Coordinates of N, CA and C in Angstrom, one line a residue:
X1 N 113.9 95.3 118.4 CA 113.8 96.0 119.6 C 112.6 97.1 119.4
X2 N 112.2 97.2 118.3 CA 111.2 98.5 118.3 C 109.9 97.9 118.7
X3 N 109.5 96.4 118.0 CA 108.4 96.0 118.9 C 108.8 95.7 119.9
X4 N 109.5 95.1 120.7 CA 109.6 95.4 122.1 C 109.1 96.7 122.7
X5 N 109.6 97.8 122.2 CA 109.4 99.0 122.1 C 107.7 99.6 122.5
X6 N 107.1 99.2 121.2 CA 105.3 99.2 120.9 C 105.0 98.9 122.2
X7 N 105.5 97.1 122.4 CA 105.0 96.8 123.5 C 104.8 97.0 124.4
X8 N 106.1 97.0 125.2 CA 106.2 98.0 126.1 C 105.6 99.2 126.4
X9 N 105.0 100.0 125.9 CA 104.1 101.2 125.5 C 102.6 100.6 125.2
X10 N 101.9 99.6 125.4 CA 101.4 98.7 125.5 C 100.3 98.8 124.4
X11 N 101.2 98.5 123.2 CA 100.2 98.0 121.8 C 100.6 96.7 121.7
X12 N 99.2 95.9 120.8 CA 99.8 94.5 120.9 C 100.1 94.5 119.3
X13 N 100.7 93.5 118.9 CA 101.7 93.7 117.9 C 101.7 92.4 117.3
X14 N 101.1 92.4 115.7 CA 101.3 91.3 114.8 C 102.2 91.3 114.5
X15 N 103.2 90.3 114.2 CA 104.6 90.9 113.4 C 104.9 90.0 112.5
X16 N 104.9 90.0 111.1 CA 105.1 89.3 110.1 C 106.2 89.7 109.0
X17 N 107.2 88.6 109.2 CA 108.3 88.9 108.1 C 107.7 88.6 106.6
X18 N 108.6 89.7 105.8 CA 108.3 89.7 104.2 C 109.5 89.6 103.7
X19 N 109.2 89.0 102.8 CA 110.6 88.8 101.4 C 110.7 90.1 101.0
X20 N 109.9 91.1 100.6 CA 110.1 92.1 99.9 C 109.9 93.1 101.0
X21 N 110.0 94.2 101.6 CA 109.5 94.7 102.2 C 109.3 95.8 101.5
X22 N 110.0 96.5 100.2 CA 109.3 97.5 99.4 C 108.2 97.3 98.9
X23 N 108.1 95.8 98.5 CA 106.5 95.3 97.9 C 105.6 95.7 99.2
X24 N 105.6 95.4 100.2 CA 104.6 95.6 101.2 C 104.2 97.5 101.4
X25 N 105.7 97.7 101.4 CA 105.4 99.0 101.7 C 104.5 100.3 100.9
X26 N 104.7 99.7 99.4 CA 104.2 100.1 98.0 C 102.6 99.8 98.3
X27 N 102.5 98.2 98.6 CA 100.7 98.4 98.9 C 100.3 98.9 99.8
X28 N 100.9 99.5 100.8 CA 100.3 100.3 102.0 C 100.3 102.1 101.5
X29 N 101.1 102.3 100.5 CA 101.3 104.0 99.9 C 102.3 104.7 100.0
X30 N 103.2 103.8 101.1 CA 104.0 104.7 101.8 C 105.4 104.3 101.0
X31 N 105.3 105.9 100.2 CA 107.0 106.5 99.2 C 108.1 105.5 99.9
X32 N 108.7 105.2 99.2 CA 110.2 104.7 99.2 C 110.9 105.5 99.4
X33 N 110.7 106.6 99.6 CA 112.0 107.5 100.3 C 111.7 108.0 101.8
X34 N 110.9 107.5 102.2 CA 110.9 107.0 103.1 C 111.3 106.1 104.2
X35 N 111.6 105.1 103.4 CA 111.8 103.8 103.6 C 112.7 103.8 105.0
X36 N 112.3 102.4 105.7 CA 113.2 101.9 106.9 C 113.4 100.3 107.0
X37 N 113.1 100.3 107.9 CA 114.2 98.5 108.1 C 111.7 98.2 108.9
X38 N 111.5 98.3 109.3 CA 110.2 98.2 109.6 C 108.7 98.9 109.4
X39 N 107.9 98.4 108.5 CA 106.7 98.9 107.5 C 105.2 98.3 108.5
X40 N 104.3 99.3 109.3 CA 103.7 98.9 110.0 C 102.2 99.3 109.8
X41 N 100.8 98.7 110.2 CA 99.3 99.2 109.9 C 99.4 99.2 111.3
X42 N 98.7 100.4 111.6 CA 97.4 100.6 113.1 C 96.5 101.6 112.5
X43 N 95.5 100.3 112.4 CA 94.2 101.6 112.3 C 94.2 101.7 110.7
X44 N 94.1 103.1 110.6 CA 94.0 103.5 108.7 C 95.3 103.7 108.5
X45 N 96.2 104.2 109.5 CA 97.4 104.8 109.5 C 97.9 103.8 109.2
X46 N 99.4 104.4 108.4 CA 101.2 103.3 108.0 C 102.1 104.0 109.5
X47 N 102.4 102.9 109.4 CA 104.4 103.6 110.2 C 105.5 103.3 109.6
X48 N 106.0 103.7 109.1 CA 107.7 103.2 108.9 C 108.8 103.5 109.3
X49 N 109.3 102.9 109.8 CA 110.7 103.0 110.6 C 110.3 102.9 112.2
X50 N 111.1 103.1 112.9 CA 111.3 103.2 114.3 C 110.4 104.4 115.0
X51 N 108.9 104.1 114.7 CA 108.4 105.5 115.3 C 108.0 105.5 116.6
X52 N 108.7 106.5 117.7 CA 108.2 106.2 119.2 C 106.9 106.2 119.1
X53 N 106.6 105.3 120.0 CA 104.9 105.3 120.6 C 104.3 106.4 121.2
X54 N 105.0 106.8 121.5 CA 104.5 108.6 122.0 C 103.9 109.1 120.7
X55 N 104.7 108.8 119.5 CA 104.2 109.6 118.4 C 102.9 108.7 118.4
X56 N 103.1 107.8 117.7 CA 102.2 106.5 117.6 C 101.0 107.2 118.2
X57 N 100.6 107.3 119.5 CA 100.0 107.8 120.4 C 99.1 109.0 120.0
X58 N 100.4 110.0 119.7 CA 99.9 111.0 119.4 C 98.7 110.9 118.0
X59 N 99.2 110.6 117.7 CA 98.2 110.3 115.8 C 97.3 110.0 115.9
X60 N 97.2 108.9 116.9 CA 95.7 108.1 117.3 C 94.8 109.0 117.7
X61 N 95.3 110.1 118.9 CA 94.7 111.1 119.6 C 94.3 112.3 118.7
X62 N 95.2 112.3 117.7 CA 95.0 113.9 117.0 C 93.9 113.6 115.7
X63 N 94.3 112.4 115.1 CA 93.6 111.7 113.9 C 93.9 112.7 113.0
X64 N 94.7 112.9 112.5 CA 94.8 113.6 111.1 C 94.3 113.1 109.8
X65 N 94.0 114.0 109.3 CA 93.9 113.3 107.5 C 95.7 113.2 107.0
X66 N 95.8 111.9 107.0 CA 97.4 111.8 106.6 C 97.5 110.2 106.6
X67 N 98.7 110.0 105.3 CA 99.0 108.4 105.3 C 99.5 107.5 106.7
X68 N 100.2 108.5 107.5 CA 100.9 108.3 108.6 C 102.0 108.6 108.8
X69 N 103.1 108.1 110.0 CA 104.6 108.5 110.1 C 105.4 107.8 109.5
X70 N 106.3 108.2 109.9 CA 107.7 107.8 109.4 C 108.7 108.6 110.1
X71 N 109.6 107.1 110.0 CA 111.1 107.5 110.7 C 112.5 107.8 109.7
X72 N 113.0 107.7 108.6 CA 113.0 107.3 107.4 C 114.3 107.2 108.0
X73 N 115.0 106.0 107.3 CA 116.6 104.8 107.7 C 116.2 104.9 108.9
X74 N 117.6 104.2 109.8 CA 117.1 103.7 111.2 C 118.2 104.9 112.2
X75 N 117.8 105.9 112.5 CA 118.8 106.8 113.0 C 118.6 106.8 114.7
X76 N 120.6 106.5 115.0 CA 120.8 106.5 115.7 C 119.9 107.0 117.3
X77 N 120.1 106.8 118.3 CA 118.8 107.2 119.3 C 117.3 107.0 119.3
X78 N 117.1 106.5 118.1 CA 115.0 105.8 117.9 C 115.1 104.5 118.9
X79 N 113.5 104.7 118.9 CA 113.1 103.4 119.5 C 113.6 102.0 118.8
X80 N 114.2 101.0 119.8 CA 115.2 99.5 119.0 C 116.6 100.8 118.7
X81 N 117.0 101.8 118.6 CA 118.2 101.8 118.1 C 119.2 102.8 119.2
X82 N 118.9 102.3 120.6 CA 119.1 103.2 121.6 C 120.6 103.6 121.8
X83 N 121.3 104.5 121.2 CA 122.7 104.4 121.6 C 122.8 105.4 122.1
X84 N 123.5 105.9 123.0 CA 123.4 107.1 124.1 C 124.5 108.2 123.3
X85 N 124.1 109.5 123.7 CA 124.5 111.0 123.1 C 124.4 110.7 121.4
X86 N 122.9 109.9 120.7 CA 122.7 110.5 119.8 C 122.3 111.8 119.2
X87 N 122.4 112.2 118.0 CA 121.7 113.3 117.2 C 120.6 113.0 117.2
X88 N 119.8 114.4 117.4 CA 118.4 114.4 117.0 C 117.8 113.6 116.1
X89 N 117.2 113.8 115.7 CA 116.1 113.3 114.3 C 114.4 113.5 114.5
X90 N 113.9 113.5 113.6 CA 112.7 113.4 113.2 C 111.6 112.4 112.9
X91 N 110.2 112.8 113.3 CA 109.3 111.7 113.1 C 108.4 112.8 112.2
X92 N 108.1 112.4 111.2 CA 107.6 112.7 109.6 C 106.4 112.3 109.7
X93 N 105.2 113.2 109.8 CA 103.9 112.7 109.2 C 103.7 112.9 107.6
X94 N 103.5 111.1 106.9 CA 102.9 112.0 105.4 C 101.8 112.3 105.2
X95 N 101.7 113.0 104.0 CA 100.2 113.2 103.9 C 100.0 112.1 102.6
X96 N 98.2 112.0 102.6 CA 98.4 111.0 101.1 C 99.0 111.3 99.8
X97 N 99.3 112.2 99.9 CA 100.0 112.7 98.1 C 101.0 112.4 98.4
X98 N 101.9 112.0 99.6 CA 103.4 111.7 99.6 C 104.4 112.6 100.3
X99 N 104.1 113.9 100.3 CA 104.4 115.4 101.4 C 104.5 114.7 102.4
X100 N 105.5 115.5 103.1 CA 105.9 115.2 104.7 C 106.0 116.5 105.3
X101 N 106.0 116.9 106.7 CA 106.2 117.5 107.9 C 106.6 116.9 108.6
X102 N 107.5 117.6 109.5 CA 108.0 117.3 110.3 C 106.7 117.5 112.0
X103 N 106.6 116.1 112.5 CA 105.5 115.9 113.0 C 105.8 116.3 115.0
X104 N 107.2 115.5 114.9 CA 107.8 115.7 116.1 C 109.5 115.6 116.3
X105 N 110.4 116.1 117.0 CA 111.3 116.2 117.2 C 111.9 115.6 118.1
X106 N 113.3 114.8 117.7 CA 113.6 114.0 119.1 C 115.3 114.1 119.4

């Protein structure tokens, strides 16, 4: 549902399953603690996990020096994981050393 998601917000979207997805994620940079159920490229940037396209959006527009976002596990109320009167959560920009901020709030 999260590419549905992308799409809908209208990025177009390769989508290729992996055996390993920590292997994939390791050659893109992006920490394992981190980690989510979806490991993605746009551009120079990573995504991981469920990141709204607003954020998505935003990155593109702001261009930071940074590895990219993250959603880290799949929490309740993200994009693909819509269940109504979720808890907040967070979308995490890293930086390349592995450091995060908190990028946006949802």
């Amino acid at each position: 549902k999260w590419i549905d998601h992308l799409k809908d917000n209208g990025f177009k979207v390769n989508s290729h399953n992996v055996e390993d997805l920590a292997v994939s994620r390791k050659k893109l940079g992006m920490p394992d603690r981190y980690a989510s159920c979806h490991t993605a490229k746009i551009g120079t940037y990573v995504l991981e996990g469920h990141v709204p396209a607003a954020d998505v959006k935003q990155l593109l527009k702001e261009k930071p020096k940074a590895l990219g976002l993250a959603v880290p596990g799949m929490p309740a109320g993200s994009p693909g994981m819509d269940i109504p009167n979720s808890p907040p959560y967070e979308t995490l920009i890293v930086q390349n050393d592995g450091n995060s901020r908190v990028f946006a709030k949802h």
